[in-house]
XYZ file of C-alpha atoms in Angstrom:
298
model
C -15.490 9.407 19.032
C -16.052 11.192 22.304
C -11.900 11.209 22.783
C -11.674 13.003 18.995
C -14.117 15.507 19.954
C -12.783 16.554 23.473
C -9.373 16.618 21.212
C -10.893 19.127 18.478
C -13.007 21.454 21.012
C -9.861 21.798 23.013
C -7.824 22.891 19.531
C -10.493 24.479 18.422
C -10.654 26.493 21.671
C -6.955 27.131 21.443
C -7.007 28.675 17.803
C -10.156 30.609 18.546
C -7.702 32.420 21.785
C -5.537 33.418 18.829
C -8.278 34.636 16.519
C -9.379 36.872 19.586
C -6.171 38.459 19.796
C -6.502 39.306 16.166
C -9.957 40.869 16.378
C -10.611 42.284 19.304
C -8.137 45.145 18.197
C -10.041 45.683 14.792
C -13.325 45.566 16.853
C -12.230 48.434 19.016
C -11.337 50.244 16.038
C -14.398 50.065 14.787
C -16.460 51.035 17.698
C -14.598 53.935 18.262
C -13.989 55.410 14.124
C -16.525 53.102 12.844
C -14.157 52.110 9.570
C -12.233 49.196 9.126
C -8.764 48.667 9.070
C -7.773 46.787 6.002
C -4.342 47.169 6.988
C -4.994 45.187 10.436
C -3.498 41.448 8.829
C 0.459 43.464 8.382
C 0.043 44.598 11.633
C -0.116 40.193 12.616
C 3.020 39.792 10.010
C 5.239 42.853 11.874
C 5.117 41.391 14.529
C 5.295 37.645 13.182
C 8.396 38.738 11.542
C 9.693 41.268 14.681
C 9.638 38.213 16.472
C 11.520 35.568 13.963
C 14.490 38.477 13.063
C 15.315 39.846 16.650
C 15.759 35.414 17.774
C 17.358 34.778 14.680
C 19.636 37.675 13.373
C 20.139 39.123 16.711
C 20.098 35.868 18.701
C 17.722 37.117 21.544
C 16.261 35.084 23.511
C 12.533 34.176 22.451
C 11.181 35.221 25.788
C 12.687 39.054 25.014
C 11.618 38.561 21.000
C 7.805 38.298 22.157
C 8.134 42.002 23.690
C 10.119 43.155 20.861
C 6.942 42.328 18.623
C 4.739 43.896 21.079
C 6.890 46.929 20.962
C 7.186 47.158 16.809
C 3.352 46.616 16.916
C 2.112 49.353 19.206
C 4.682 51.643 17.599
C 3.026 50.564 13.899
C -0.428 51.338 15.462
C 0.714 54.987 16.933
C 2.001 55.680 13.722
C -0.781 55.033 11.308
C -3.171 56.505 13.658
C -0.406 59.936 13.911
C 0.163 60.147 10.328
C -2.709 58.430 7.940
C -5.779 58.093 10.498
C -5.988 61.456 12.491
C -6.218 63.511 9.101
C -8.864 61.773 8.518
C -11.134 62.946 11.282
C -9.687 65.589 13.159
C -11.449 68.857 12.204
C -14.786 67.843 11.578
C -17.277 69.667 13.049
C -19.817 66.901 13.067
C -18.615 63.273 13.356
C -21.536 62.010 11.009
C -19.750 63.652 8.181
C -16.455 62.040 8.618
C -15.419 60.324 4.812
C -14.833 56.719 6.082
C -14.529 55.740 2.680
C -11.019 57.378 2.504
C -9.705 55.672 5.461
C -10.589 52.436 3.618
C -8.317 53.168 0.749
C -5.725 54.621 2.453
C -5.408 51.126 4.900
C -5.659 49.434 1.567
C -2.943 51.315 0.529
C -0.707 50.519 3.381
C -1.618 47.026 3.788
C 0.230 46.606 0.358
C 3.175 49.220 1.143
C 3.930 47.027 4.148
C 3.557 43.675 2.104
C 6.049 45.055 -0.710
C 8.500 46.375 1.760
C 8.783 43.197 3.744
C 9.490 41.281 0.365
C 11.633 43.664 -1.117
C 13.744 44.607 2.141
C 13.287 41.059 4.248
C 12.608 38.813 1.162
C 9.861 36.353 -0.042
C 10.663 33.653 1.566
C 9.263 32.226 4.484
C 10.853 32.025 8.048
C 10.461 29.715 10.760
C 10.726 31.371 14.531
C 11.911 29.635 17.600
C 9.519 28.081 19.758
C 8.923 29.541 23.309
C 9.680 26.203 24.894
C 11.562 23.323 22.890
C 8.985 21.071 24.885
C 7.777 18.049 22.113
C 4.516 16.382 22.132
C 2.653 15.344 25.286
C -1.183 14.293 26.389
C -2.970 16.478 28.305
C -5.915 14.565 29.257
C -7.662 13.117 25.632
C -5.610 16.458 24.094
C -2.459 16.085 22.531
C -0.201 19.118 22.378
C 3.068 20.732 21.747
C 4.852 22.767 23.940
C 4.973 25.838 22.093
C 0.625 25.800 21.133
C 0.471 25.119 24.859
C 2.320 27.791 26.356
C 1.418 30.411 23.320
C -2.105 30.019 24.641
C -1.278 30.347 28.255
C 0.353 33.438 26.802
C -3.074 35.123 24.863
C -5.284 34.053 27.545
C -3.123 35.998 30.088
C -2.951 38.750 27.746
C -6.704 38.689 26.740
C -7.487 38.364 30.108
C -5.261 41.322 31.246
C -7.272 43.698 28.471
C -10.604 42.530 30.104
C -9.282 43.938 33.447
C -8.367 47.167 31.554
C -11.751 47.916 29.872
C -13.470 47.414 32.876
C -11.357 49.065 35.634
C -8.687 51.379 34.157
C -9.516 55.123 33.841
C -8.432 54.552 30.022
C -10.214 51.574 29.946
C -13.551 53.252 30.731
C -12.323 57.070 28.294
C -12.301 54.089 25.352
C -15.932 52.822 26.507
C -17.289 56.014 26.927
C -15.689 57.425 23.441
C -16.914 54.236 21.927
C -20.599 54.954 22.754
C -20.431 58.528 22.190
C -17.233 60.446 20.532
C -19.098 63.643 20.684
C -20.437 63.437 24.356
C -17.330 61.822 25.839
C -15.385 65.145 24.311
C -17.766 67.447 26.386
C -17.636 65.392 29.252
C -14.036 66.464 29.218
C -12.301 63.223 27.943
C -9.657 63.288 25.030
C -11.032 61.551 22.520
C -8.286 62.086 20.087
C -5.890 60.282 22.662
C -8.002 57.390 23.560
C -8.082 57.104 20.017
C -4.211 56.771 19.466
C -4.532 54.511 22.160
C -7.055 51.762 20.842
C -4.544 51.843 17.931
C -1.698 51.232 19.938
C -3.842 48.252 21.857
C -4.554 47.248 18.780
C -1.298 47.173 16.868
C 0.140 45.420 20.276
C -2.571 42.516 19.929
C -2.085 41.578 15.982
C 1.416 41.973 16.660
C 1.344 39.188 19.763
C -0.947 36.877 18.140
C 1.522 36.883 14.900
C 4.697 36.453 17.281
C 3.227 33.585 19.303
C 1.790 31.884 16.289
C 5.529 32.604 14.192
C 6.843 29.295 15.177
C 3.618 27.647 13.336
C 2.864 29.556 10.615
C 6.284 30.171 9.250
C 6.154 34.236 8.563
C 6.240 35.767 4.798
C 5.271 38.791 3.843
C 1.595 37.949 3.002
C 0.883 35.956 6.236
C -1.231 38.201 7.867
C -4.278 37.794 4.608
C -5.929 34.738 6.259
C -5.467 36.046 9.873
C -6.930 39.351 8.997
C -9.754 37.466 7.086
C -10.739 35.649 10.152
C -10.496 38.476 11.828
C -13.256 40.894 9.536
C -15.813 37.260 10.000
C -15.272 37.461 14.064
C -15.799 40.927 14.085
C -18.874 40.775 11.975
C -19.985 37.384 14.154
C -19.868 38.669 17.120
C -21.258 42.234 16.604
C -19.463 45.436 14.989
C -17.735 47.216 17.515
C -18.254 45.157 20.327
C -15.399 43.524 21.903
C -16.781 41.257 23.785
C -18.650 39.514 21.074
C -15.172 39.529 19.355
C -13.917 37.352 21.918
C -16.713 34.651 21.727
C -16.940 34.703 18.126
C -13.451 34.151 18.010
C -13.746 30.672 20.113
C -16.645 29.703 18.307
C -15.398 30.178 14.564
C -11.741 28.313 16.232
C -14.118 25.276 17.470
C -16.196 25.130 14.160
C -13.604 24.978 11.313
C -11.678 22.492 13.940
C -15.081 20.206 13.543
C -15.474 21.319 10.048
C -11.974 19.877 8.902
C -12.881 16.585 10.413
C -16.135 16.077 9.479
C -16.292 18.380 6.764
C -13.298 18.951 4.790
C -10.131 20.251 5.795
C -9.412 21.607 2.260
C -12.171 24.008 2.444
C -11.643 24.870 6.376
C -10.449 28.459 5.578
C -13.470 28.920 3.388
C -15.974 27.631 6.299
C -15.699 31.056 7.979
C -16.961 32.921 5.095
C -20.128 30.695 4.946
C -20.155 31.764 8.560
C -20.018 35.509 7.695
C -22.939 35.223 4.604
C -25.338 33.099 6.802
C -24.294 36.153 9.670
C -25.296 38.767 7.498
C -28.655 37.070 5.858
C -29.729 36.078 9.199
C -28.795 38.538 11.853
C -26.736 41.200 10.542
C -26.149 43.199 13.880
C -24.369 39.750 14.807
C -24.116 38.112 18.340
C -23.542 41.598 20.614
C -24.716 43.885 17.940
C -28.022 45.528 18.202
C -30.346 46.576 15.488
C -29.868 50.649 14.203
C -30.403 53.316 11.617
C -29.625 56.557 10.749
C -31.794 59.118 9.331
């Protein structure tokens, strides 16, 4: 019993590193444009399916694939936030009156533009990437593992914890805080809030897109793979506070360690749908989640 447990914490653990990739982009989003981008779960399949084309069709090696994703999903990020997001609230004279409700349907609206242009230009059908390592099975303690789950996590804990360094001690790192807390105040402090905009999109097109490339070999990409990741991703978000990254990170590894108990002990049919018990009992019981803090407008 205690071997199966130290087994499904450490998967658990390992899954939630991937859900934190996923949402601590849509969290930063948030905090900075307060909307949500429904469109966030294509930016996981670009790069899911940047990563299984350039292998496969261009035979690259892995290693240079996983940059490649990187690369299509910062560029996907700068785009929507160029094109579809900065119309949205550039001009506005007071940034209470911005229409969030249009940026919802217009990240609808992409989420299936991407999804039909994958199927129609890539096809339906599902693709398996290559692995990282061609490493089998092996014990790691009471954990078994492959070599691909083991060095994908090495990967997003790198990665995750090369953004934490970024927050905190990059100049950019702290424009983002300080925009996040205060758009208007950051902008007469003398910070461009319009760039460290483009740039949480770009982080955050990079992220989806590196959790969808290292997960590729797994999941086997089609063009609606990125609907359960980008579910996850709205509960963590939710979990661990609106807007606050940090509580996206341990609401990530504590929704990856409860559906791994859940599918034991619970059911594993019903595993997806654990997380959206998680998100109703969140919002009956403490709505500003884990980080969040209570607030109103008047």
């Amino acid at each position: 019993m205690l071997l199966l447990s130290l087994d499904l914490l450490a998967n658990g653990l390992i899954y939630g590193c991937f859900y934190a990739l996923m949402a601590v982009g849509l969290a930063m989003i948030f905090g900075v444009l307060k909307i949500v981008n429904f469109a966030h779960g294509e930016f996981f399949m670009v790069g899911a399916y940047t990563y299984v084309l350039v292998a496969l069709q261009f035979g690259v090696s892995p290693w240079l694939s996983l940059p490649c994703a990187a690369i299509a999903g910062a560029a996907l990020g700068w785009i929507v936030e160029r094109l579809l997001m900065r119309p949205l609230y550039q001009g506005y004279a007071s940034w209470g009156f911005m229409k969030d409700e249009y940026a919802v349907v217009v990240t609808f609206g992409l989420s299936l533009l991407l999804i039909n242009l994958v199927d129609k230009g890539v096809g339906p059908y599902s693709y398996r990437g290559p692995a990282l390592v061609e490493t089998g099975r092996f014990a790691l303690g009471p954990v078994m593992l492959t070599g691909q789950k083991a060095i994908a996590t090495v990967v997003a804990v790198a990665i995750m914890a090369g953004l934490a360094v970024f927050l905190k001690k990059s100049v950019w790192g702290k424009q983002i805080q300080a925009v996040a807390q205060n758009r208007l105040g950051a902008s007469l402090a003398g910070i461009d809030a319009t760039r460290a905009t483009s740039l949480i999109f770009v982080i955050s097109g990079m992220l989806a897109a590196l959790s969808g490339a290292l997960l590729a070999p797994m999941v086997n990409p089609s063009p609606d793979v990125g609907s359960f990741p980008a579910i996850k991703s709205y509960v963590i978000v939710v979990l661990g506070g609106m807007g606050s990254v940090w509580g996206a990170m341990l609401a990530a590894l504590i929704l990856g360690v409860s559906e791994a108990f859940f599918s034991v002990y619970g059911s594993y049919d019903y595993r997806d749908a654990f997380g959206l018990a998680i998100l109703v009992l969140v919002l009956l019981l403490r709505p500003q989640g884990l980080f969040g803090t209570k607030g109103r407008e008047v």
